[in-house]
mmCIF file of C-alpha atoms and ligand atoms in Angstrom:
data_model
loop_
_atom_site.group_PDB
_atom_site.id
_atom_site.type_symbol
_atom_site.label_atom_id
_atom_site.label_comp_id
_atom_site.label_asym_id
_atom_site.label_seq_id
_atom_site.Cartn_x
_atom_site.Cartn_y
_atom_site.Cartn_z
ATOM 1 C CA UNK M 1 -97.283 -138.875 -138.308
ATOM 2 C CA UNK M 2 -98.043 -140.528 -142.424
ATOM 3 C CA UNK M 3 -100.208 -143.191 -141.616
ATOM 4 C CA UNK M 4 -101.166 -146.072 -145.176
ATOM 5 C CA UNK M 5 -104.444 -144.488 -146.359
ATOM 6 C CA UNK M 6 -105.677 -147.598 -146.233
ATOM 7 C CA UNK M 7 -106.593 -147.159 -142.675
ATOM 8 C CA UNK M 8 -108.367 -144.954 -142.369
ATOM 9 C CA UNK M 9 -110.887 -146.649 -143.772
ATOM 10 C CA UNK M 10 -110.882 -148.634 -140.589
ATOM 11 C CA UNK M 11 -112.470 -148.584 -136.938
ATOM 12 C CA UNK M 12 -111.067 -149.490 -133.417
ATOM 13 C CA UNK M 13 -113.214 -151.936 -131.882
ATOM 14 C CA UNK M 14 -116.245 -150.545 -130.454
ATOM 15 C CA UNK M 15 -116.401 -152.915 -128.213
ATOM 16 C CA UNK M 16 -112.997 -152.423 -126.913
ATOM 17 C CA UNK M 17 -113.320 -148.935 -126.840
ATOM 18 C CA UNK M 18 -116.330 -148.464 -124.589
ATOM 19 C CA UNK M 19 -115.235 -151.116 -122.275
ATOM 20 C CA UNK M 20 -111.509 -148.321 -121.703
ATOM 21 C CA UNK M 21 -114.170 -145.663 -121.255
ATOM 22 C CA UNK M 22 -116.039 -148.011 -119.129
ATOM 23 C CA UNK M 23 -112.358 -148.756 -117.044
ATOM 24 C CA UNK M 24 -112.276 -144.552 -117.536
ATOM 25 C CA UNK M 25 -114.669 -144.045 -115.175
ATOM 26 C CA UNK M 26 -114.233 -146.746 -112.989
ATOM 27 C CA UNK M 27 -110.786 -145.831 -112.660
ATOM 28 C CA UNK M 28 -111.731 -141.629 -111.203
ATOM 29 C CA UNK M 29 -114.130 -144.103 -108.612
ATOM 30 C CA UNK M 30 -117.883 -144.431 -110.354
ATOM 31 C CA UNK M 31 -119.260 -147.975 -109.618
ATOM 32 C CA UNK M 32 -119.126 -148.756 -112.880
ATOM 33 C CA UNK M 33 -121.336 -152.032 -114.387
ATOM 34 C CA UNK M 34 -119.644 -152.986 -118.107
ATOM 35 C CA UNK M 35 -121.477 -155.368 -120.098
ATOM 36 C CA UNK M 36 -120.244 -154.263 -122.478
ATOM 37 C CA UNK M 37 -116.905 -156.865 -123.611
ATOM 38 C CA UNK M 38 -117.561 -160.507 -125.610
ATOM 39 C CA UNK M 39 -115.761 -162.565 -123.490
ATOM 40 C CA UNK M 40 -117.164 -165.600 -120.428
ATOM 41 C CA UNK M 41 -116.102 -164.406 -116.726
ATOM 42 C CA UNK M 42 -115.399 -168.093 -115.510
ATOM 43 C CA UNK M 43 -111.499 -168.709 -114.978
ATOM 44 C CA UNK M 44 -110.299 -171.632 -117.802
ATOM 45 C CA UNK M 45 -110.679 -174.876 -116.135
ATOM 46 C CA UNK M 46 -108.221 -176.310 -114.527
ATOM 47 C CA UNK M 47 -106.957 -179.305 -116.517
ATOM 48 C CA UNK M 48 -106.308 -176.790 -119.014
ATOM 49 C CA UNK M 49 -104.051 -174.424 -116.841
ATOM 50 C CA UNK M 50 -102.254 -177.760 -115.684
ATOM 51 C CA UNK M 51 -101.655 -178.562 -118.888
ATOM 52 C CA UNK M 52 -100.464 -175.602 -120.168
ATOM 53 C CA UNK M 53 -97.930 -175.247 -117.115
ATOM 54 C CA UNK M 54 -96.958 -178.751 -116.970
ATOM 55 C CA UNK M 55 -95.713 -177.850 -120.892
ATOM 56 C CA UNK M 56 -93.881 -174.596 -119.623
ATOM 57 C CA UNK M 57 -92.543 -177.090 -117.420
ATOM 58 C CA UNK M 58 -90.960 -179.681 -119.422
ATOM 59 C CA UNK M 59 -89.600 -176.142 -121.218
ATOM 60 C CA UNK M 60 -91.966 -176.722 -124.040
ATOM 61 C CA UNK M 61 -91.254 -172.919 -125.458
ATOM 62 C CA UNK M 62 -89.409 -173.175 -128.654
ATOM 63 C CA UNK M 63 -90.878 -171.751 -132.221
ATOM 64 C CA UNK M 64 -93.085 -174.967 -133.463
ATOM 65 C CA UNK M 65 -94.012 -175.385 -136.991
ATOM 66 C CA UNK M 66 -96.135 -172.495 -137.772
ATOM 67 C CA UNK M 67 -99.281 -173.729 -138.599
ATOM 68 C CA UNK M 68 -99.756 -175.547 -134.488
ATOM 69 C CA UNK M 69 -98.503 -178.414 -133.246
ATOM 70 C CA UNK M 70 -99.552 -181.998 -135.191
ATOM 71 C CA UNK M 71 -101.332 -183.173 -131.552
ATOM 72 C CA UNK M 72 -103.467 -179.876 -131.722
ATOM 73 C CA UNK M 73 -104.018 -179.967 -134.994
ATOM 74 C CA UNK M 74 -105.201 -183.322 -135.011
ATOM 75 C CA UNK M 75 -107.497 -182.814 -131.478
ATOM 76 C CA UNK M 76 -109.749 -180.065 -133.787
ATOM 77 C CA UNK M 77 -110.441 -183.001 -136.534
ATOM 78 C CA UNK M 78 -110.962 -184.994 -133.482
ATOM 79 C CA UNK M 79 -113.018 -182.055 -132.137
ATOM 80 C CA UNK M 80 -115.179 -182.162 -135.658
ATOM 81 C CA UNK M 81 -115.608 -185.825 -135.531
ATOM 82 C CA UNK M 82 -117.050 -186.052 -131.675
ATOM 83 C CA UNK M 83 -119.489 -183.345 -132.399
ATOM 84 C CA UNK M 84 -120.103 -183.250 -136.327
ATOM 85 C CA UNK M 85 -119.419 -186.418 -137.172
ATOM 86 C CA UNK M 86 -116.477 -184.900 -139.513
ATOM 87 C CA UNK M 87 -112.924 -185.989 -139.005
ATOM 88 C CA UNK M 88 -110.842 -183.003 -140.899
ATOM 89 C CA UNK M 89 -106.405 -183.975 -141.165
ATOM 90 C CA UNK M 90 -104.648 -182.840 -140.109
ATOM 91 C CA UNK M 91 -103.792 -180.633 -143.420
ATOM 92 C CA UNK M 92 -106.924 -179.882 -143.286
ATOM 93 C CA UNK M 93 -106.125 -177.704 -140.319
ATOM 94 C CA UNK M 94 -104.316 -174.362 -139.084
ATOM 95 C CA UNK M 95 -104.058 -173.417 -135.243
ATOM 96 C CA UNK M 96 -104.068 -169.240 -135.247
ATOM 97 C CA UNK M 97 -104.157 -166.379 -132.701
ATOM 98 C CA UNK M 98 -107.685 -166.563 -132.118
ATOM 99 C CA UNK M 99 -110.381 -167.066 -134.136
ATOM 100 C CA UNK M 100 -109.856 -163.836 -135.344
ATOM 101 C CA UNK M 101 -106.674 -164.171 -137.112
ATOM 102 C CA UNK M 102 -108.278 -167.312 -138.481
ATOM 103 C CA UNK M 103 -110.496 -165.067 -140.536
ATOM 104 C CA UNK M 104 -108.047 -162.459 -140.929
ATOM 105 C CA UNK M 105 -106.324 -164.907 -142.567
ATOM 106 C CA UNK M 106 -108.727 -165.599 -144.761
ATOM 107 C CA UNK M 107 -110.451 -162.810 -146.350
ATOM 108 C CA UNK M 108 -106.549 -161.774 -147.267
ATOM 109 C CA UNK M 109 -106.724 -165.347 -148.365
ATOM 110 C CA UNK M 110 -109.391 -165.282 -150.817
ATOM 111 C CA UNK M 111 -109.990 -161.651 -151.562
ATOM 112 C CA UNK M 112 -108.618 -160.013 -155.002
ATOM 113 C CA UNK M 113 -109.236 -155.739 -154.640
ATOM 114 C CA UNK M 114 -113.039 -154.800 -155.255
ATOM 115 C CA UNK M 115 -114.429 -158.800 -154.245
ATOM 116 C CA UNK M 116 -117.277 -158.586 -151.867
ATOM 117 C CA UNK M 117 -118.207 -160.159 -149.090
ATOM 118 C CA UNK M 118 -121.822 -160.148 -148.298
ATOM 119 C CA UNK M 119 -122.037 -160.028 -144.126
ATOM 120 C CA UNK M 120 -125.467 -160.050 -142.809
ATOM 121 C CA UNK M 121 -126.071 -157.264 -140.757
ATOM 122 C CA UNK M 122 -126.385 -156.810 -137.539
ATOM 123 C CA UNK M 123 -122.341 -158.513 -137.435
ATOM 124 C CA UNK M 124 -119.792 -159.225 -135.350
ATOM 125 C CA UNK M 125 -117.715 -155.091 -135.946
ATOM 126 C CA UNK M 126 -114.049 -157.046 -136.714
ATOM 127 C CA UNK M 127 -115.536 -158.788 -140.491
ATOM 128 C CA UNK M 128 -116.298 -154.899 -142.414
ATOM 129 C CA UNK M 129 -112.759 -153.797 -141.770
ATOM 130 C CA UNK M 130 -111.141 -156.919 -142.238
ATOM 131 C CA UNK M 131 -112.410 -157.484 -145.427
ATOM 132 C CA UNK M 132 -111.614 -153.406 -146.269
ATOM 133 C CA UNK M 133 -107.952 -154.022 -145.392
ATOM 134 C CA UNK M 134 -107.479 -157.045 -147.783
ATOM 135 C CA UNK M 135 -109.141 -155.479 -150.451
ATOM 136 C CA UNK M 136 -112.078 -156.009 -150.522
ATOM 137 C CA UNK M 137 -115.551 -154.464 -150.262
ATOM 138 C CA UNK M 138 -117.776 -155.122 -147.542
ATOM 139 C CA UNK M 139 -121.906 -155.644 -148.663
ATOM 140 C CA UNK M 140 -124.229 -155.535 -145.879
ATOM 141 C CA UNK M 141 -127.104 -157.971 -145.959
ATOM 142 C CA UNK M 142 -129.973 -156.579 -143.574
ATOM 143 C CA UNK M 143 -132.224 -158.921 -141.588
ATOM 144 C CA UNK M 144 -135.161 -157.867 -138.686
ATOM 145 C CA UNK M 145 -135.604 -158.658 -134.848
ATOM 146 C CA UNK M 146 -139.164 -160.233 -137.186
ATOM 147 C CA UNK M 147 -136.645 -162.526 -138.365
ATOM 148 C CA UNK M 148 -134.404 -163.198 -135.317
ATOM 149 C CA UNK M 149 -131.951 -161.072 -137.424
ATOM 150 C CA UNK M 150 -131.442 -164.743 -139.758
ATOM 151 C CA UNK M 151 -130.843 -163.333 -143.111
ATOM 152 C CA UNK M 152 -132.666 -165.288 -145.734
ATOM 153 C CA UNK M 153 -131.557 -166.717 -149.898
ATOM 154 C CA UNK M 154 -133.898 -164.063 -150.858
ATOM 155 C CA UNK M 155 -132.096 -161.529 -149.277
ATOM 156 C CA UNK M 156 -128.848 -162.847 -150.160
ATOM 157 C CA UNK M 157 -129.962 -163.210 -153.638
ATOM 158 C CA UNK M 158 -130.888 -158.936 -154.325
ATOM 159 C CA UNK M 159 -127.509 -158.606 -152.338
ATOM 160 C CA UNK M 160 -125.534 -160.895 -154.783
ATOM 161 C CA UNK M 161 -123.770 -159.601 -157.427
ATOM 162 C CA UNK M 162 -120.768 -160.382 -159.789
ATOM 163 C CA UNK M 163 -118.575 -159.395 -157.695
ATOM 164 C CA UNK M 164 -118.998 -161.402 -154.290
ATOM 165 C CA UNK M 165 -116.803 -163.884 -153.760
ATOM 166 C CA UNK M 166 -117.499 -164.029 -150.231
ATOM 167 C CA UNK M 167 -119.939 -164.754 -147.599
ATOM 168 C CA UNK M 168 -119.859 -164.675 -144.305
ATOM 169 C CA UNK M 169 -121.484 -166.496 -142.017
ATOM 170 C CA UNK M 170 -121.229 -166.401 -137.611
ATOM 171 C CA UNK M 171 -124.379 -168.750 -135.641
ATOM 172 C CA UNK M 172 -124.533 -168.145 -132.734
ATOM 173 C CA UNK M 173 -124.167 -164.420 -134.181
ATOM 174 C CA UNK M 174 -122.223 -161.789 -131.526
ATOM 175 C CA UNK M 175 -125.033 -159.513 -131.152
ATOM 176 C CA UNK M 176 -126.801 -161.304 -131.790
ATOM 177 C CA UNK M 177 -126.857 -164.662 -130.188
ATOM 178 C CA UNK M 178 -129.778 -166.330 -132.328
ATOM 179 C CA UNK M 179 -128.448 -169.001 -134.684
ATOM 180 C CA UNK M 180 -130.196 -170.646 -138.200
ATOM 181 C CA UNK M 181 -131.960 -174.174 -137.947
ATOM 182 C CA UNK M 182 -129.752 -176.795 -139.619
ATOM 183 C CA UNK M 183 -132.490 -176.315 -142.357
ATOM 184 C CA UNK M 184 -132.035 -172.513 -143.029
ATOM 185 C CA UNK M 185 -128.057 -173.278 -142.836
ATOM 186 C CA UNK M 186 -128.485 -176.258 -146.015
ATOM 187 C CA UNK M 187 -130.787 -173.938 -147.420
ATOM 188 C CA UNK M 188 -128.430 -170.885 -147.427
ATOM 189 C CA UNK M 189 -125.122 -173.626 -148.234
ATOM 190 C CA UNK M 190 -126.779 -174.490 -151.476
ATOM 191 C CA UNK M 191 -127.403 -171.442 -152.249
ATOM 192 C CA UNK M 192 -123.565 -169.853 -151.580
ATOM 193 C CA UNK M 193 -122.503 -173.367 -153.597
ATOM 194 C CA UNK M 194 -124.433 -173.039 -155.814
ATOM 195 C CA UNK M 195 -123.018 -169.312 -157.713
ATOM 196 C CA UNK M 196 -119.563 -169.918 -156.492
ATOM 197 C CA UNK M 197 -120.029 -167.911 -153.380
ATOM 198 C CA UNK M 198 -117.144 -168.988 -150.571
ATOM 199 C CA UNK M 199 -118.669 -169.203 -147.522
ATOM 200 C CA UNK M 200 -116.756 -168.240 -144.279
ATOM 201 C CA UNK M 201 -118.266 -169.798 -140.940
ATOM 202 C CA UNK M 202 -117.594 -168.741 -137.755
ATOM 203 C CA UNK M 203 -118.885 -171.126 -135.274
ATOM 204 C CA UNK M 204 -116.418 -169.765 -132.105
ATOM 205 C CA UNK M 205 -120.068 -169.704 -130.491
ATOM 206 C CA UNK M 206 -120.482 -173.073 -130.953
ATOM 207 C CA UNK M 207 -120.456 -174.633 -127.499
ATOM 208 C CA UNK M 208 -122.498 -172.080 -126.220
ATOM 209 C CA UNK M 209 -126.442 -173.434 -127.872
ATOM 210 C CA UNK M 210 -128.913 -173.670 -125.372
ATOM 211 C CA UNK M 211 -131.212 -176.396 -125.773
ATOM 212 C CA UNK M 212 -134.105 -176.580 -127.843
ATOM 213 C CA UNK M 213 -131.833 -174.864 -130.246
ATOM 214 C CA UNK M 214 -129.075 -177.366 -131.393
ATOM 215 C CA UNK M 215 -125.838 -176.033 -132.579
ATOM 216 C CA UNK M 216 -125.339 -176.831 -136.190
ATOM 217 C CA UNK M 217 -122.319 -176.685 -138.319
ATOM 218 C CA UNK M 218 -120.885 -176.101 -141.736
ATOM 219 C CA UNK M 219 -118.122 -178.156 -141.542
ATOM 220 C CA UNK M 220 -120.197 -181.318 -143.476
ATOM 221 C CA UNK M 221 -120.411 -178.526 -145.718
ATOM 222 C CA UNK M 222 -116.799 -177.574 -145.729
ATOM 223 C CA UNK M 223 -116.346 -182.161 -146.394
ATOM 224 C CA UNK M 224 -118.939 -182.107 -149.733
ATOM 225 C CA UNK M 225 -117.044 -178.293 -151.269
ATOM 226 C CA UNK M 226 -113.785 -177.792 -149.849
ATOM 227 C CA UNK M 227 -113.607 -175.878 -152.464
ATOM 228 C CA UNK M 228 -116.713 -173.538 -151.573
ATOM 229 C CA UNK M 229 -116.460 -173.780 -147.613
ATOM 230 C CA UNK M 230 -114.414 -172.465 -144.787
ATOM 231 C CA UNK M 231 -114.657 -173.206 -141.307
ATOM 232 C CA UNK M 232 -113.918 -171.043 -138.224
ATOM 233 C CA UNK M 233 -113.831 -171.396 -134.197
ATOM 234 C CA UNK M 234 -111.634 -171.419 -131.038
ATOM 235 C CA UNK M 235 -111.372 -171.539 -127.450
ATOM 236 C CA UNK M 236 -112.244 -168.314 -126.234
ATOM 237 C CA UNK M 237 -116.069 -168.416 -125.216
ATOM 238 C CA UNK M 238 -116.600 -172.242 -125.193
ATOM 239 C CA UNK M 239 -113.775 -172.535 -122.245
ATOM 240 C CA UNK M 240 -113.193 -168.930 -121.457
ATOM 241 C CA UNK M 241 -109.710 -168.487 -122.955
ATOM 242 C CA UNK M 242 -110.227 -165.122 -124.003
ATOM 243 C CA UNK M 243 -106.198 -164.224 -123.736
ATOM 244 C CA UNK M 244 -104.915 -167.512 -124.883
ATOM 245 C CA UNK M 245 -105.072 -166.717 -128.594
ATOM 246 C CA UNK M 246 -106.092 -169.869 -129.617
ATOM 247 C CA UNK M 247 -108.650 -170.231 -132.371
ATOM 248 C CA UNK M 248 -108.682 -172.293 -135.418
ATOM 249 C CA UNK M 249 -109.997 -173.082 -138.932
ATOM 250 C CA UNK M 250 -111.123 -175.722 -141.000
ATOM 251 C CA UNK M 251 -110.001 -175.588 -145.053
ATOM 252 C CA UNK M 252 -108.656 -176.508 -148.266
ATOM 253 C CA UNK M 253 -105.599 -178.064 -147.876
ATOM 254 C CA UNK M 254 -104.519 -175.243 -150.471
ATOM 255 C CA UNK M 255 -106.193 -172.563 -148.293
ATOM 256 C CA UNK M 256 -104.364 -173.857 -145.622
ATOM 257 C CA UNK M 257 -101.082 -173.874 -146.699
ATOM 258 C CA UNK M 258 -101.963 -170.062 -147.432
ATOM 259 C CA UNK M 259 -102.904 -169.504 -144.562
ATOM 260 C CA UNK M 260 -100.077 -170.391 -143.649
ATOM 261 C CA UNK M 261 -97.149 -168.980 -145.479
ATOM 262 C CA UNK M 262 -99.119 -165.525 -143.978
ATOM 263 C CA UNK M 263 -98.650 -166.223 -140.747
ATOM 264 C CA UNK M 264 -95.384 -167.370 -141.242
ATOM 265 C CA UNK M 265 -94.161 -163.542 -142.716
ATOM 266 C CA UNK M 266 -96.643 -162.259 -139.667
ATOM 267 C CA UNK M 267 -96.726 -163.687 -136.398
ATOM 268 C CA UNK M 268 -95.078 -167.301 -136.023
ATOM 269 C CA UNK M 269 -97.131 -170.397 -134.241
ATOM 270 C CA UNK M 270 -99.604 -169.645 -131.729
ATOM 271 C CA UNK M 271 -98.125 -169.444 -128.135
ATOM 272 C CA UNK M 272 -96.398 -173.075 -127.433
ATOM 273 C CA UNK M 273 -97.395 -173.460 -123.663
ATOM 274 C CA UNK M 274 -100.943 -172.412 -124.903
ATOM 275 C CA UNK M 275 -101.069 -174.872 -127.635
ATOM 276 C CA UNK M 276 -100.574 -177.882 -125.426
ATOM 277 C CA UNK M 277 -103.782 -175.976 -123.251
ATOM 278 C CA UNK M 278 -105.155 -176.110 -126.075
ATOM 279 C CA UNK M 279 -105.080 -180.192 -126.642
ATOM 280 C CA UNK M 280 -106.186 -180.560 -123.338
ATOM 281 C CA UNK M 281 -109.157 -178.408 -123.740
ATOM 282 C CA UNK M 282 -109.922 -179.960 -126.727
ATOM 283 C CA UNK M 283 -109.419 -183.707 -126.097
ATOM 284 C CA UNK M 284 -110.837 -183.675 -122.051
ATOM 285 C CA UNK M 285 -113.976 -183.303 -120.436
ATOM 286 C CA UNK M 286 -116.587 -181.260 -121.606
ATOM 287 C CA UNK M 287 -118.343 -180.909 -117.923
ATOM 288 C CA UNK M 288 -116.497 -177.787 -117.550
ATOM 289 C CA UNK M 289 -118.628 -176.527 -120.817
ATOM 290 C CA UNK M 290 -121.869 -178.168 -120.041
ATOM 291 C CA UNK M 291 -121.559 -175.962 -116.284
ATOM 292 C CA UNK M 292 -120.809 -172.168 -118.033
ATOM 293 C CA UNK M 293 -123.220 -173.619 -120.783
ATOM 294 C CA UNK M 294 -126.098 -174.223 -117.891
ATOM 295 C CA UNK M 295 -124.951 -170.393 -116.413
ATOM 296 C CA UNK M 296 -125.426 -168.731 -119.401
ATOM 297 C CA UNK M 297 -128.561 -169.567 -120.427
ATOM 298 C CA UNK M 298 -129.894 -169.342 -116.718
ATOM 299 C CA UNK M 299 -128.758 -165.328 -117.504
ATOM 300 C CA UNK M 300 -130.165 -165.880 -120.491
ATOM 301 C CA UNK M 301 -133.336 -166.599 -118.883
ATOM 302 C CA UNK M 302 -133.733 -163.400 -116.798
ATOM 303 C CA UNK M 303 -131.870 -160.777 -119.077
ATOM 304 C CA UNK M 304 -134.789 -161.966 -121.418
ATOM 305 C CA UNK M 305 -137.652 -161.910 -118.260
ATOM 306 C CA UNK M 306 -136.509 -158.087 -117.806
ATOM 307 C CA UNK M 307 -136.389 -157.073 -121.367
ATOM 308 C CA UNK M 308 -139.379 -158.030 -121.849
ATOM 309 C CA UNK M 309 -141.428 -156.279 -119.842
ATOM 310 C CA UNK M 310 -139.521 -152.919 -121.509
ATOM 311 C CA UNK M 311 -142.279 -150.978 -123.890
ATOM 312 C CA UNK M 312 -142.043 -150.780 -127.260
ATOM 313 C CA UNK M 313 -138.494 -152.820 -126.945
ATOM 314 C CA UNK M 314 -138.392 -155.548 -129.429
ATOM 315 C CA UNK M 315 -136.155 -158.517 -128.328
ATOM 316 C CA UNK M 316 -136.027 -162.037 -130.353
ATOM 317 C CA UNK M 317 -134.784 -164.698 -127.555
ATOM 318 C CA UNK M 318 -131.355 -166.314 -128.441
ATOM 319 C CA UNK M 319 -131.020 -170.016 -129.455
ATOM 320 C CA UNK M 320 -126.816 -169.075 -128.080
ATOM 321 C CA UNK M 321 -123.742 -166.794 -126.736
ATOM 322 C CA UNK M 322 -124.063 -164.477 -124.144
ATOM 323 C CA UNK M 323 -125.827 -161.285 -125.872
ATOM 324 C CA UNK M 324 -128.693 -159.857 -125.644
ATOM 325 C CA UNK M 325 -130.250 -157.430 -129.053
ATOM 326 C CA UNK M 326 -133.164 -155.772 -127.905
ATOM 327 C CA UNK M 327 -134.291 -152.849 -130.819
ATOM 328 C CA UNK M 328 -134.798 -149.448 -129.034
ATOM 329 C CA UNK M 329 -135.559 -147.894 -130.939
ATOM 330 C CA UNK M 330 -138.786 -146.822 -129.979
ATOM 331 C CA UNK M 331 -137.145 -144.782 -127.193
ATOM 332 C CA UNK M 332 -135.185 -143.021 -129.044
ATOM 333 C CA UNK M 333 -135.888 -139.177 -128.533
ATOM 334 C CA UNK M 334 -134.621 -135.458 -130.750
ATOM 335 C CA UNK M 335 -131.847 -135.956 -127.274
ATOM 336 C CA UNK M 336 -130.978 -139.529 -127.738
ATOM 337 C CA UNK M 337 -131.705 -140.158 -131.625
ATOM 338 C CA UNK M 338 -129.663 -143.238 -132.511
ATOM 339 C CA UNK M 339 -128.194 -145.942 -130.281
ATOM 340 C CA UNK M 340 -124.745 -144.055 -129.745
ATOM 341 C CA UNK M 341 -126.345 -141.394 -127.993
ATOM 342 C CA UNK M 342 -128.381 -143.416 -125.811
ATOM 343 C CA UNK M 343 -125.532 -145.543 -125.289
ATOM 344 C CA UNK M 344 -123.838 -143.015 -123.401
ATOM 345 C CA UNK M 345 -126.875 -141.645 -121.937
ATOM 346 C CA UNK M 346 -126.944 -145.296 -119.848
ATOM 347 C CA UNK M 347 -123.601 -145.067 -119.174
ATOM 348 C CA UNK M 348 -123.408 -141.590 -117.943
ATOM 349 C CA UNK M 349 -127.030 -141.897 -116.046
ATOM 350 C CA UNK M 350 -127.040 -145.659 -114.958
ATOM 351 C CA UNK M 351 -123.616 -145.788 -115.126
ATOM 352 C CA UNK M 352 -124.176 -149.399 -117.394
ATOM 353 C CA UNK M 353 -121.359 -149.844 -120.426
ATOM 354 C CA UNK M 354 -123.242 -151.203 -123.255
ATOM 355 C CA UNK M 355 -122.615 -151.585 -126.811
ATOM 356 C CA UNK M 356 -124.021 -148.989 -129.285
ATOM 357 C CA UNK M 357 -125.849 -151.074 -132.082
ATOM 358 C CA UNK M 358 -124.298 -148.955 -135.306
ATOM 359 C CA UNK M 359 -121.383 -150.523 -134.884
ATOM 360 C CA UNK M 360 -122.929 -153.776 -135.118
ATOM 361 C CA UNK M 361 -124.862 -152.183 -138.540
ATOM 362 C CA UNK M 362 -127.430 -151.515 -136.879
ATOM 363 C CA UNK M 363 -128.323 -148.405 -134.665
ATOM 364 C CA UNK M 364 -132.002 -149.962 -134.093
ATOM 365 C CA UNK M 365 -129.817 -151.469 -131.463
ATOM 366 C CA UNK M 366 -128.268 -152.371 -128.178
ATOM 367 C CA UNK M 367 -125.729 -155.148 -127.503
ATOM 368 C CA UNK M 368 -125.731 -156.448 -123.736
ATOM 369 C CA UNK M 369 -123.310 -158.845 -122.638
ATOM 370 C CA UNK M 370 -124.476 -161.158 -120.281
ATOM 371 C CA UNK M 371 -121.042 -162.774 -119.141
ATOM 372 C CA UNK M 372 -121.785 -160.735 -115.514
ATOM 373 C CA UNK M 373 -122.503 -162.490 -112.747
ATOM 374 C CA UNK M 374 -126.643 -163.318 -111.419
ATOM 375 C CA UNK M 375 -126.838 -159.681 -109.479
ATOM 376 C CA UNK M 376 -125.209 -157.793 -111.266
ATOM 377 C CA UNK M 377 -126.801 -158.487 -114.298
ATOM 378 C CA UNK M 378 -130.544 -157.830 -112.760
ATOM 379 C CA UNK M 379 -128.969 -154.365 -111.427
ATOM 380 C CA UNK M 380 -127.266 -153.665 -114.638
ATOM 381 C CA UNK M 381 -131.043 -153.771 -115.718
ATOM 382 C CA UNK M 382 -133.037 -152.888 -113.315
ATOM 383 C CA UNK M 383 -130.557 -149.658 -113.803
ATOM 384 C CA UNK M 384 -130.518 -149.493 -118.016
ATOM 385 C CA UNK M 385 -134.258 -150.169 -117.832
ATOM 386 C CA UNK M 386 -135.448 -147.109 -115.762
ATOM 387 C CA UNK M 387 -133.247 -144.465 -117.859
ATOM 388 C CA UNK M 388 -135.245 -145.981 -120.891
ATOM 389 C CA UNK M 389 -138.382 -144.820 -118.893
ATOM 390 C CA UNK M 390 -137.185 -141.847 -118.942
HETATM 391 N N1 PLP I 1 -115.771 -164.569 -133.782
HETATM 392 C C1 PLP I 1 -117.091 -164.024 -133.123
HETATM 393 C C2 PLP I 1 -118.030 -164.078 -133.867
HETATM 394 C C3 PLP I 1 -117.240 -162.724 -132.253
HETATM 395 O O1 PLP I 1 -117.455 -162.352 -131.204
HETATM 396 C C4 PLP I 1 -115.325 -163.020 -131.503
HETATM 397 C C5 PLP I 1 -114.872 -162.376 -130.287
HETATM 398 O O2 PLP I 1 -115.628 -161.204 -129.504
HETATM 399 C C6 PLP I 1 -114.225 -163.517 -132.590
HETATM 400 C C7 PLP I 1 -114.181 -164.804 -133.907
HETATM 401 C C8 PLP I 1 -112.800 -163.812 -132.208
HETATM 402 O O3 PLP I 1 -112.760 -164.214 -131.245
HETATM 403 P P1 PLP I 1 -110.888 -164.841 -130.742
HETATM 404 O O4 PLP I 1 -110.710 -163.923 -129.051
HETATM 405 O O5 PLP I 1 -111.064 -166.000 -130.622
HETATM 406 O O6 PLP I 1 -110.368 -164.233 -131.685
#
């Protein structure tokens, strides 16, 4: 089969691959705990499901406008107004098939061949591959666990070249869970804007931030510098709606039109009745989100309590999302010299699926998702701890 050359540099998603391996073992009757996948274990809130069912019953099942139904675009504007005091108008909002499509649209709309994208590492697996698919060049900017894996202006300055076009920020981060403070974010944004580097701020975990950390959005920077900033978010993580495929982007209206053009020639609109559910989520009560946030915080604390007892393992206490990203490299040896061999060994011996840090651009670490119930989490950590000790 002849496949386009550009795909030869694209990796399949490592998180999905590890989960598939765990499912395979499960199918063979082996009891496996998967901490590999990045999705909440809660059901979608009842009022959101009811709104989608009502839309189906009302035959709201036709094509909708490509960038989303007007009431959802307005609800997205309202979301930013409610939490961050900036209400982007309808023409500055597009609704996409998950945050993933919003990001893909952005890379495709912004990049010319050879232009570079600064990607603080560890990074979410899809940023480099999306950059390559859009003809750009990913430039990872390394960070360290001692700095909570947060990138500094100095490191960005060093990595920057005349070809740098885009910087991707992701706070809270997948895979580290770490969050930038308002001040840190402002310093980076000031630097980027002064160098005319476009910032894509992926804020998909902004509702999952645990006090004393505080959510910080770049939407205020978008308001001040609409030609330099785009904000991506979605309902997958905050409302336990991963399968609904609802993401959105706030950007300059011309950039929204460009993204709409891509969607119009590829996927068209997001599922009509899913959009109605999304309106209910964004405009309704956020009590359900607060409950999930409290559960994730409790699990984060449980997991940190165990991980911090592992000798030689360094793990920042993350302020958000539902991941831990410990540096386990002190446990590497001749038989398990990297994160991939270690994760394979953990899967075989502890029957726990994790994702190798190599997939996120940091081979010192492994990623745990704590989006599972407390008992499962503790059982998995105990089993992993034993393997690390041995
Ligand atoms: N951005 C980050 C950092 C993510 O972790 C994910 C999903 O794992 C996404 C974007 C995409 O989310 P969605 O399911 O809305 O496409």
